[in-house]
PDB file of C-alpha atoms and ligand atoms in Angstrom:
ATOM      1  CA  MET A  66     146.879 -36.781  10.189  1.00 56.00           C
ATOM      2  CA  SER A  67     144.685 -38.096  13.033  1.00 80.00           C
ATOM      3  CA  THR A  68     144.711 -36.383  16.415  1.00 94.00           C
ATOM      4  CA  ARG A  69     147.641 -37.050  18.686  1.00 97.00           C
ATOM      5  CA  THR A  70     146.523 -38.924  21.771  1.00 98.00           C
ATOM      6  CA  ALA A  71     147.695 -38.886  25.377  1.00 99.00           C
ATOM      7  CA  VAL A  72     146.890 -41.185  28.284  1.00 99.00           C
ATOM      8  CA  VAL A  73     147.080 -39.878  31.837  1.00 99.00           C
ATOM      9  CA  THR A  74     146.663 -42.328  34.715  1.00 99.00           C
ATOM     10  CA  GLY A  75     145.472 -41.023  38.073  1.00 98.00           C
ATOM     11  CA  ALA A  76     143.797 -38.034  36.446  1.00 99.00           C
ATOM     12  CA  SER A  77     140.991 -37.636  38.981  1.00 98.00           C
ATOM     13  CA  SER A  78     143.030 -35.209  41.114  1.00 98.00           C
ATOM     14  CA  GLY A  79     146.328 -33.411  41.625  1.00 98.00           C
ATOM     15  CA  ILE A  80     149.169 -33.732  39.142  1.00 99.00           C
ATOM     16  CA  GLY A  81     147.278 -36.053  36.792  1.00 99.00           C
ATOM     17  CA  GLU A  82     144.258 -33.793  36.496  1.00 99.00           C
ATOM     18  CA  ALA A  83     146.409 -30.699  35.836  1.00 99.00           C
ATOM     19  CA  THR A  84     148.514 -32.630  33.317  1.00 99.00           C
ATOM     20  CA  ALA A  85     145.429 -33.784  31.408  1.00 99.00           C
ATOM     21  CA  ARG A  86     144.308 -30.145  31.104  1.00 98.00           C
ATOM     22  CA  GLU A  87     147.768 -29.050  29.939  1.00 98.00           C
ATOM     23  CA  LEU A  88     148.035 -31.749  27.259  1.00 98.00           C
ATOM     24  CA  ALA A  89     144.501 -31.004  26.045  1.00 98.00           C
ATOM     25  CA  LYS A  90     145.545 -27.359  25.716  1.00 98.00           C
ATOM     26  CA  GLN A  91     148.357 -28.547  23.410  1.00 98.00           C
ATOM     27  CA  GLY A  92     145.788 -30.245  21.179  1.00 98.00           C
ATOM     28  CA  TYR A  93     146.031 -33.826  22.415  1.00 98.00           C
ATOM     29  CA  HIS A  94     142.948 -35.980  22.771  1.00 98.00           C
ATOM     30  CA  VAL A  95     143.429 -37.110  26.376  1.00 98.00           C
ATOM     31  CA  TYR A  96     142.230 -40.398  27.816  1.00 98.00           C
ATOM     32  CA  VAL A  97     141.912 -39.917  31.566  1.00 99.00           C
ATOM     33  CA  GLY A  98     141.881 -42.924  33.894  1.00 99.00           C
ATOM     34  CA  ALA A  99     141.374 -43.424  37.640  1.00 99.00           C
ATOM     35  CA  ARG A 100     138.920 -45.120  39.993  1.00 98.00           C
ATOM     36  CA  ARG A 101     136.734 -42.046  40.707  1.00 98.00           C
ATOM     37  CA  LEU A 102     134.825 -41.934  37.431  1.00 98.00           C
ATOM     38  CA  ASP A 103     132.531 -39.041  38.404  1.00 98.00           C
ATOM     39  CA  ARG A 104     135.516 -36.690  38.660  1.00 98.00           C
ATOM     40  CA  LEU A 105     136.980 -38.001  35.410  1.00 98.00           C
ATOM     41  CA  GLU A 106     133.762 -37.493  33.496  1.00 98.00           C
ATOM     42  CA  GLN A 107     133.586 -33.856  34.557  1.00 98.00           C
ATOM     43  CA  LEU A 108     137.218 -33.320  33.536  1.00 98.00           C
ATOM     44  CA  ALA A 109     136.796 -35.108  30.196  1.00 98.00           C
ATOM     45  CA  ALA A 110     133.746 -32.972  29.397  1.00 98.00           C
ATOM     46  CA  GLU A 111     135.771 -29.822  30.102  1.00 98.00           C
ATOM     47  CA  ILE A 112     138.781 -30.789  27.989  1.00 98.00           C
ATOM     48  CA  GLY A 113     137.027 -32.747  25.235  1.00 98.00           C
ATOM     49  CA  GLY A 114     138.747 -35.967  26.292  1.00 98.00           C
ATOM     50  CA  THR A 115     137.634 -39.485  27.153  1.00 98.00           C
ATOM     51  CA  ALA A 116     137.009 -40.692  30.722  1.00 98.00           C
ATOM     52  CA  LEU A 117     137.465 -44.366  31.444  1.00 98.00           C
ATOM     53  CA  PRO A 118     137.528 -46.266  34.721  1.00 98.00           C
ATOM     54  CA  LEU A 119     140.985 -47.530  35.613  1.00 99.00           C
ATOM     55  CA  ASP A 120     142.344 -49.392  38.597  1.00 99.00           C
ATOM     56  CA  VAL A 121     146.036 -49.895  37.890  1.00 99.00           C
ATOM     57  CA  THR A 122     146.212 -52.663  40.506  1.00 98.00           C
ATOM     58  CA  ASP A 123     143.699 -54.761  38.589  1.00 98.00           C
ATOM     59  CA  GLU A 124     144.815 -56.638  35.489  1.00 98.00           C
ATOM     60  CA  GLN A 125     141.339 -56.779  33.918  1.00 98.00           C
ATOM     61  CA  SER A 126     140.678 -53.100  34.519  1.00 99.00           C
ATOM     62  CA  VAL A 127     144.014 -52.191  32.867  1.00 99.00           C
ATOM     63  CA  ARG A 128     143.224 -54.436  29.909  1.00 98.00           C
ATOM     64  CA  ALA A 129     139.759 -52.908  29.388  1.00 98.00           C
ATOM     65  CA  PHE A 130     141.238 -49.394  29.669  1.00 98.00           C
ATOM     66  CA  THR A 131     144.160 -49.934  27.325  1.00 98.00           C
ATOM     67  CA  ASP A 132     142.060 -51.859  24.774  1.00 98.00           C
ATOM     68  CA  ALA A 133     139.779 -48.804  24.554  1.00 98.00           C
ATOM     69  CA  VAL A 134     142.726 -46.543  23.668  1.00 98.00           C
ATOM     70  CA  GLN A 135     143.027 -46.716  19.870  1.00 95.00           C
ATOM     71  CA  ARG A 136     146.231 -44.697  19.520  1.00 98.00           C
ATOM     72  CA  CYS A 137     148.800 -43.602  22.083  1.00 98.00           C
ATOM     73  CA  ASP A 138     151.456 -40.944  21.456  1.00 98.00           C
ATOM     74  CA  VAL A 139     152.025 -39.943  25.081  1.00 99.00           C
ATOM     75  CA  LEU A 140     151.643 -41.997  28.263  1.00 99.00           C
ATOM     76  CA  VAL A 141     151.867 -40.258  31.627  1.00 99.00           C
ATOM     77  CA  ASN A 142     152.359 -42.828  34.394  1.00 99.00           C
ATOM     78  CA  ASN A 143     151.078 -40.727  37.246  1.00 98.00           C
ATOM     79  CA  ALA A 144     148.726 -42.935  39.320  1.00 99.00           C
ATOM     80  CA  GLY A 145     150.365 -43.566  42.646  1.00 98.00           C
ATOM     81  CA  GLY A 146     150.856 -42.373  46.142  1.00 98.00           C
ATOM     82  CA  ALA A 147     151.884 -43.210  49.681  1.00 98.00           C
ATOM     83  CA  LYS A 148     150.192 -44.884  52.662  1.00 98.00           C
ATOM     84  CA  GLY A 149     151.412 -44.151  56.157  1.00 97.00           C
ATOM     85  CA  LEU A 150     154.734 -43.232  57.690  1.00 97.00           C
ATOM     86  CA  ALA A 151     156.139 -46.136  59.674  1.00 98.00           C
ATOM     87  CA  THR A 152     159.493 -47.539  60.645  1.00 98.00           C
ATOM     88  CA  VAL A 153     160.575 -50.826  59.109  1.00 98.00           C
ATOM     89  CA  ALA A 154     160.080 -52.397  62.531  1.00 98.00           C
ATOM     90  CA  GLU A 155     156.438 -51.318  62.495  1.00 98.00           C
ATOM     91  CA  ALA A 156     155.770 -51.650  58.770  1.00 98.00           C
ATOM     92  CA  ASP A 157     152.186 -52.345  57.788  1.00 98.00           C
ATOM     93  CA  LEU A 158     152.240 -55.058  55.126  1.00 98.00           C
ATOM     94  CA  ASP A 159     148.932 -53.904  53.630  1.00 98.00           C
ATOM     95  CA  ASP A 160     150.272 -50.361  53.208  1.00 98.00           C
ATOM     96  CA  TRP A 161     153.377 -51.739  51.497  1.00 98.00           C
ATOM     97  CA  ARG A 162     151.209 -53.887  49.210  1.00 98.00           C
ATOM     98  CA  TRP A 163     149.096 -50.837  48.278  1.00 98.00           C
ATOM     99  CA  MET A 164     152.194 -48.760  47.481  1.00 98.00           C
ATOM    100  CA  TRP A 165     153.954 -51.454  45.464  1.00 98.00           C
ATOM    101  CA  GLU A 166     150.803 -52.516  43.618  1.00 98.00           C
ATOM    102  CA  THR A 167     149.897 -48.939  42.687  1.00 98.00           C
ATOM    103  CA  ASN A 168     153.254 -47.284  41.982  1.00 99.00           C
ATOM    104  CA  VAL A 169     155.316 -50.199  40.724  1.00 99.00           C
ATOM    105  CA  LEU A 170     153.089 -52.923  39.298  1.00 99.00           C
ATOM    106  CA  GLY A 171     150.521 -50.340  38.180  1.00 99.00           C
ATOM    107  CA  THR A 172     153.161 -48.554  36.109  1.00 99.00           C
ATOM    108  CA  LEU A 173     154.359 -51.896  34.757  1.00 99.00           C
ATOM    109  CA  ARG A 174     150.854 -53.077  33.771  1.00 98.00           C
ATOM    110  CA  VAL A 175     149.865 -49.886  31.951  1.00 99.00           C
ATOM    111  CA  THR A 176     153.249 -49.367  30.275  1.00 99.00           C
ATOM    112  CA  LYS A 177     153.424 -52.963  29.061  1.00 98.00           C
ATOM    113  CA  ALA A 178     149.945 -52.811  27.625  1.00 98.00           C
ATOM    114  CA  LEU A 179     150.445 -49.499  25.779  1.00 98.00           C
ATOM    115  CA  LEU A 180     154.009 -50.068  24.545  1.00 98.00           C
ATOM    116  CA  PRO A 181     153.014 -51.488  21.121  1.00 98.00           C
ATOM    117  CA  LYS A 182     150.803 -48.446  20.492  1.00 98.00           C
ATOM    118  CA  LEU A 183     153.493 -46.008  21.669  1.00 98.00           C
ATOM    119  CA  ILE A 184     155.985 -47.603  19.275  1.00 98.00           C
ATOM    120  CA  ALA A 185     153.428 -47.664  16.429  1.00 98.00           C
ATOM    121  CA  SER A 186     152.832 -43.921  16.880  1.00 98.00           C
ATOM    122  CA  GLY A 187     156.277 -43.292  15.401  1.00 98.00           C
ATOM    123  CA  ASP A 188     157.117 -40.738  18.110  1.00 98.00           C
ATOM    124  CA  GLY A 189     155.995 -42.059  21.478  1.00 98.00           C
ATOM    125  CA  LEU A 190     156.689 -40.500  24.855  1.00 99.00           C
ATOM    126  CA  ILE A 191     156.473 -42.110  28.294  1.00 99.00           C
ATOM    127  CA  VAL A 192     156.559 -39.732  31.241  1.00 99.00           C
ATOM    128  CA  THR A 193     156.709 -41.368  34.656  1.00 99.00           C
ATOM    129  CA  ILE A 194     156.050 -39.312  37.764  1.00 99.00           C
ATOM    130  CA  THR A 195     158.395 -40.791  40.332  1.00 99.00           C
ATOM    131  CA  SER A 196     159.524 -38.612  43.252  1.00 98.00           C
ATOM    132  CA  ILE A 197     162.605 -37.391  45.083  1.00 98.00           C
ATOM    133  CA  ALA A 198     161.744 -40.480  47.160  1.00 98.00           C
ATOM    134  CA  ALA A 199     163.168 -42.421  44.180  1.00 98.00           C
ATOM    135  CA  PHE A 200     166.601 -40.910  44.975  1.00 98.00           C
ATOM    136  CA  HIS A 201     166.649 -40.864  48.795  1.00 97.00           C
ATOM    137  CA  ALA A 202     165.874 -43.156  51.710  1.00 97.00           C
ATOM    138  CA  TYR A 203     164.282 -41.483  54.727  1.00 96.00           C
ATOM    139  CA  ASP A 204     163.232 -42.665  58.165  1.00 97.00           C
ATOM    140  CA  ASN A 205     159.631 -43.953  58.371  1.00 97.00           C
ATOM    141  CA  GLY A 206     159.314 -43.795  54.593  1.00 98.00           C
ATOM    142  CA  SER A 207     160.669 -47.126  53.388  1.00 98.00           C
ATOM    143  CA  GLY A 208     157.382 -48.404  51.943  1.00 98.00           C
ATOM    144  CA  TYR A 209     157.090 -45.364  49.694  1.00 98.00           C
ATOM    145  CA  THR A 210     160.790 -44.791  48.996  1.00 98.00           C
ATOM    146  CA  SER A 211     161.311 -48.425  48.038  1.00 98.00           C
ATOM    147  CA  ALA A 212     158.249 -48.400  45.773  1.00 99.00           C
ATOM    148  CA  LYS A 213     159.344 -45.150  44.093  1.00 98.00           C
ATOM    149  CA  HIS A 214     162.911 -46.478  43.658  1.00 98.00           C
ATOM    150  CA  ALA A 215     161.473 -49.617  42.017  1.00 99.00           C
ATOM    151  CA  GLN A 216     159.105 -47.631  39.783  1.00 99.00           C
ATOM    152  CA  ALA A 217     162.034 -45.424  38.718  1.00 99.00           C
ATOM    153  CA  VAL A 218     164.288 -48.397  37.959  1.00 99.00           C
ATOM    154  CA  LEU A 219     161.564 -49.933  35.818  1.00 98.00           C
ATOM    155  CA  HIS A 220     161.280 -46.663  33.890  1.00 98.00           C
ATOM    156  CA  ARG A 221     165.066 -46.171  33.586  1.00 98.00           C
ATOM    157  CA  THR A 222     165.526 -49.767  32.395  1.00 98.00           C
ATOM    158  CA  LEU A 223     163.036 -49.166  29.615  1.00 98.00           C
ATOM    159  CA  ARG A 224     165.137 -46.216  28.398  1.00 98.00           C
ATOM    160  CA  GLY A 225     167.880 -48.689  27.482  1.00 98.00           C
ATOM    161  CA  GLU A 226     165.611 -51.481  26.305  1.00 98.00           C
ATOM    162  CA  LEU A 227     163.811 -49.156  23.880  1.00 98.00           C
ATOM    163  CA  LEU A 228     166.966 -47.642  22.439  1.00 98.00           C
ATOM    164  CA  GLY A 229     166.513 -47.597  18.655  1.00 98.00           C
ATOM    165  CA  GLN A 230     162.714 -47.466  18.939  1.00 98.00           C
ATOM    166  CA  PRO A 231     160.788 -44.232  18.374  1.00 98.00           C
ATOM    167  CA  VAL A 232     159.908 -43.756  22.038  1.00 98.00           C
ATOM    168  CA  ARG A 233     161.257 -41.144  24.433  1.00 98.00           C
ATOM    169  CA  LEU A 234     161.275 -41.605  28.212  1.00 98.00           C
ATOM    170  CA  THR A 235     161.196 -38.863  30.799  1.00 99.00           C
ATOM    171  CA  GLU A 236     161.249 -39.309  34.558  1.00 99.00           C
ATOM    172  CA  ILE A 237     159.907 -36.383  36.558  1.00 99.00           C
ATOM    173  CA  ALA A 238     160.818 -36.520  40.245  1.00 99.00           C
ATOM    174  CA  PRO A 239     158.996 -33.887  42.304  1.00 98.00           C
ATOM    175  CA  GLY A 240     159.522 -32.847  45.900  1.00 98.00           C
ATOM    176  CA  ALA A 241     156.544 -31.596  47.911  1.00 98.00           C
ATOM    177  CA  VAL A 242     153.497 -30.826  45.759  1.00 98.00           C
ATOM    178  CA  GLU A 243     150.282 -29.787  47.519  1.00 98.00           C
ATOM    179  CA  THR A 244     147.645 -32.218  46.219  1.00 98.00           C
ATOM    180  CA  GLU A 245     145.520 -34.922  47.826  1.00 98.00           C
ATOM    181  CA  PHE A 246     148.750 -36.910  48.274  1.00 98.00           C
ATOM    182  CA  SER A 247     149.126 -36.287  52.020  1.00 97.00           C
ATOM    183  CA  LEU A 248     145.411 -36.745  52.637  1.00 98.00           C
ATOM    184  CA  VAL A 249     145.689 -40.218  51.118  1.00 97.00           C
ATOM    185  CA  ARG A 250     148.953 -40.917  52.976  1.00 97.00           C
ATOM    186  CA  PHE A 251     147.319 -40.032  56.321  1.00 97.00           C
ATOM    187  CA  ASP A 252     143.998 -41.747  55.622  1.00 97.00           C
ATOM    188  CA  GLY A 253     141.917 -38.573  55.322  1.00 97.00           C
ATOM    189  CA  ASP A 254     143.406 -36.799  58.384  1.00 97.00           C
ATOM    190  CA  GLU A 255     143.162 -33.188  57.129  1.00 97.00           C
ATOM    191  CA  ASP A 256     145.156 -31.572  59.965  1.00 98.00           C
ATOM    192  CA  ARG A 257     148.033 -33.968  59.561  1.00 97.00           C
ATOM    193  CA  ALA A 258     148.013 -33.487  55.798  1.00 97.00           C
ATOM    194  CA  ALA A 259     147.946 -29.676  56.089  1.00 97.00           C
ATOM    195  CA  ASN A 260     150.965 -29.781  58.446  1.00 96.00           C
ATOM    196  CA  VAL A 261     153.147 -31.174  55.652  1.00 96.00           C
ATOM    197  CA  TYR A 262     152.851 -27.865  53.759  1.00 97.00           C
ATOM    198  CA  LYS A 263     152.724 -25.536  56.762  1.00 97.00           C
ATOM    199  CA  GLY A 264     155.125 -22.574  56.573  1.00 98.00           C
ATOM    200  CA  ILE A 265     156.458 -23.421  53.119  1.00 98.00           C
ATOM    201  CA  ASP A 266     155.474 -22.562  49.566  1.00 98.00           C
ATOM    202  CA  PRO A 267     155.012 -26.032  48.118  1.00 98.00           C
ATOM    203  CA  LEU A 268     154.826 -26.829  44.436  1.00 98.00           C
ATOM    204  CA  VAL A 269     151.325 -27.048  43.005  1.00 98.00           C
ATOM    205  CA  ALA A 270     149.997 -29.598  40.494  1.00 99.00           C
ATOM    206  CA  GLN A 271     150.118 -27.036  37.699  1.00 98.00           C
ATOM    207  CA  ASP A 272     153.924 -26.653  38.150  1.00 99.00           C
ATOM    208  CA  ILE A 273     154.399 -30.326  37.272  1.00 99.00           C
ATOM    209  CA  ALA A 274     151.768 -30.242  34.505  1.00 99.00           C
ATOM    210  CA  GLU A 275     153.666 -27.424  32.784  1.00 99.00           C
ATOM    211  CA  ILE A 276     156.860 -29.472  32.920  1.00 99.00           C
ATOM    212  CA  VAL A 277     155.066 -32.424  31.284  1.00 99.00           C
ATOM    213  CA  GLY A 278     153.759 -29.992  28.670  1.00 98.00           C
ATOM    214  CA  PHE A 279     157.288 -28.728  28.009  1.00 98.00           C
ATOM    215  CA  VAL A 280     158.626 -32.279  27.668  1.00 98.00           C
ATOM    216  CA  ALA A 281     155.796 -33.274  25.304  1.00 98.00           C
ATOM    217  CA  SER A 282     156.392 -30.260  23.078  1.00 98.00           C
ATOM    218  CA  ARG A 283     160.109 -30.940  22.412  1.00 98.00           C
ATOM    219  CA  PRO A 284     161.024 -32.224  18.932  1.00 98.00           C
ATOM    220  CA  PRO A 285     161.351 -36.026  18.504  1.00 98.00           C
ATOM    221  CA  HIS A 286     165.160 -36.118  18.778  1.00 98.00           C
ATOM    222  CA  VAL A 287     165.210 -34.449  22.221  1.00 98.00           C
ATOM    223  CA  ASN A 288     164.899 -36.824  25.200  1.00 98.00           C
ATOM    224  CA  LEU A 289     164.738 -35.133  28.593  1.00 98.00           C
ATOM    225  CA  ASP A 290     165.802 -38.074  30.726  1.00 98.00           C
ATOM    226  CA  THR A 291     165.356 -36.938  34.313  1.00 98.00           C
ATOM    227  CA  ILE A 292     163.861 -33.812  35.823  1.00 99.00           C
ATOM    228  CA  VAL A 293     164.096 -33.261  39.569  1.00 98.00           C
ATOM    229  CA  VAL A 294     161.922 -30.387  40.808  1.00 99.00           C
ATOM    230  CA  LYS A 295     161.465 -29.133  44.368  1.00 98.00           C
ATOM    231  CA  PRO A 296     160.014 -26.099  46.069  1.00 98.00           C
ATOM    232  CA  ARG A 297     162.664 -23.483  46.846  1.00 98.00           C
ATOM    233  CA  ASP A 298     161.850 -24.181  50.514  1.00 98.00           C
ATOM    234  CA  GLN A 299     162.876 -27.838  50.273  1.00 98.00           C
ATOM    235  CA  ALA A 300     166.404 -29.226  50.019  1.00 98.00           C
ATOM    236  CA  GLU A 301     165.659 -32.942  50.542  1.00 96.00           C
ATOM    237  CA  PRO A 302     162.775 -35.112  51.714  1.00 96.00           C
ATOM    238  CA  GLY A 303     161.963 -33.921  55.249  1.00 94.00           C
ATOM    239  CA  ARG A 304     164.359 -30.932  55.052  1.00 96.00           C
ATOM    240  CA  PHE A 305     162.395 -27.702  54.724  1.00 98.00           C
ATOM    241  CA  ALA A 306     162.846 -24.024  55.505  1.00 98.00           C
ATOM    242  CA  ARG A 307     159.612 -23.442  57.412  1.00 97.00           C
ATOM    243  CA  ARG A 308     158.390 -20.017  58.450  1.00 96.00           C
ATOM    244  CA  ALA A 309     156.956 -19.857  61.958  1.00 89.00           C
TER     245      ALA A 309
HETATM  246  P1  NAP B 613     146.746 -37.279  44.407  1.00 76.16           P
HETATM  247  O1  NAP B 613     146.102 -35.943  44.289  1.00 76.16           O
HETATM  248  O2  NAP B 613     146.412 -38.142  45.569  1.00 76.16           O
HETATM  249  O3  NAP B 613     146.497 -38.088  43.052  1.00 76.16           O
HETATM  250  C1  NAP B 613     146.744 -39.461  42.928  1.00 76.16           C
HETATM  251  C2  NAP B 613     145.990 -40.001  41.727  1.00 76.16           C
HETATM  252  O4  NAP B 613     146.305 -41.397  41.593  1.00 76.16           O
HETATM  253  C3  NAP B 613     144.496 -39.866  41.879  1.00 76.16           C
HETATM  254  O5  NAP B 613     143.929 -39.432  40.665  1.00 76.16           O
HETATM  255  C4  NAP B 613     144.048 -41.311  42.172  1.00 76.16           C
HETATM  256  O6  NAP B 613     142.756 -41.531  41.619  1.00 76.16           O
HETATM  257  C5  NAP B 613     145.101 -42.097  41.395  1.00 76.16           C
HETATM  258  N1  NAP B 613     145.171 -43.475  41.868  1.00 76.16           N
HETATM  259  C6  NAP B 613     145.477 -43.941  43.109  1.00 76.16           C
HETATM  260  N2  NAP B 613     145.354 -45.297  43.114  1.00 76.16           N
HETATM  261  C7  NAP B 613     144.977 -45.667  41.866  1.00 76.16           C
HETATM  262  C8  NAP B 613     144.664 -46.922  41.257  1.00 76.16           C
HETATM  263  N3  NAP B 613     144.736 -48.074  41.941  1.00 76.16           N
HETATM  264  N4  NAP B 613     144.292 -46.940  39.957  1.00 76.16           N
HETATM  265  C9  NAP B 613     144.215 -45.784  39.251  1.00 76.16           C
HETATM  266  N5  NAP B 613     144.472 -44.569  39.759  1.00 76.16           N
HETATM  267  C10 NAP B 613     144.860 -44.530  41.058  1.00 76.16           C
HETATM  268  O7  NAP B 613     148.333 -37.118  44.458  1.00 76.16           O
HETATM  269  P2  NAP B 613     149.404 -36.473  43.430  1.00 76.16           P
HETATM  270  O8  NAP B 613     150.366 -35.716  44.259  1.00 76.16           O
HETATM  271  O9  NAP B 613     148.742 -35.808  42.292  1.00 76.16           O
HETATM  272  O10 NAP B 613     150.148 -37.808  42.954  1.00 76.16           O
HETATM  273  C11 NAP B 613     150.416 -38.104  41.604  1.00 76.16           C
HETATM  274  C12 NAP B 613     151.761 -38.822  41.498  1.00 76.16           C
HETATM  275  O11 NAP B 613     152.792 -37.940  41.920  1.00 76.16           O
HETATM  276  C13 NAP B 613     151.915 -40.053  42.387  1.00 76.16           C
HETATM  277  O12 NAP B 613     152.583 -41.061  41.669  1.00 76.16           O
HETATM  278  C14 NAP B 613     152.768 -39.576  43.534  1.00 76.16           C
HETATM  279  O13 NAP B 613     153.499 -40.622  44.120  1.00 76.16           O
HETATM  280  C15 NAP B 613     153.654 -38.594  42.803  1.00 76.16           C
HETATM  281  N6  NAP B 613     154.317 -37.597  43.633  1.00 76.16           N
HETATM  282  C16 NAP B 613     153.598 -36.751  44.428  1.00 76.16           C
HETATM  283  C17 NAP B 613     154.261 -35.813  45.218  1.00 76.16           C
HETATM  284  C18 NAP B 613     153.538 -34.879  46.130  1.00 76.16           C
HETATM  285  O14 NAP B 613     154.176 -34.288  47.024  1.00 76.16           O
HETATM  286  N7  NAP B 613     152.241 -34.658  45.973  1.00 76.16           N
HETATM  287  C19 NAP B 613     155.650 -35.741  45.186  1.00 76.16           C
HETATM  288  C20 NAP B 613     156.361 -36.612  44.350  1.00 76.16           C
HETATM  289  C21 NAP B 613     155.678 -37.510  43.577  1.00 76.16           C
HETATM  290  P3  NAP B 613     141.595 -42.452  42.230  1.00 76.16           P
HETATM  291  O15 NAP B 613     141.736 -42.426  43.720  1.00 76.16           O
HETATM  292  O16 NAP B 613     140.332 -41.797  41.715  1.00 76.16           O
HETATM  293  O17 NAP B 613     141.813 -43.820  41.614  1.00 76.16           O
END
């Protein structure tokens, strides 16, 4: 039997990077994709995987990436993120475009392209990293919450559309995870990013990676549909127990 193969998008940092390591540990050959190729090459060398450039907002880049993947048993739709925190009245259209292109259309492009290979594998698994922002609306967050809701609905729709096919679908919806997420959201402002996690014990990327690993190691008849995971210190988006 040839080696089982996993694809992780957005594997150059955070949740994606940790997930690629976890799946490699389980024996998968992991294709890692993102825009920062230098980071990916280092990771791929460590885990014996394959690094390929991937911009999920670019049709040609997605085609080149997915054409290079010969076999796909597991797809982790992880590439994504947030830009800014603004009211609807002050919404930045470019930030919205970035969030929708990356989280929503990016997930659509990659999933669509790899679906035939996932089905052909005989036991495919699609894990999509959405967010608790896919379940809640919060002030100043509409660009991100709307994109995560849309990404989640795309994923949940596929669960029904693929019924009868050998593909499982798992949505993982994390609360606050300390990664480069807030640095990206606040355009590299380190102080502002650090404040998000101040006085709480946030989740770390490895926590989510282990959940993906658990999902991927279930037998073919077990479909974990939705997993919501938050730090103990967080009840909802923006509602934390912070120590002084
Ligand atoms: P992160 O450390 O910023 O990682 C984001 C990853 O996405 C990076 O590898 C980045 O790589 C990649 N990416 C961004 N734009 C891309 C594009 N156009 N094409 C390909 N890859 C792209 O943040 P993270 O927390 O690990 O985020 C991973 C996922 O978890 C995201 O979908 C995020 O929305 C979700 N999430 C995060 C949290 C949290 O609190 N951290 C909570 C809930 C959900 P390059 O820049 O190299 O392309």
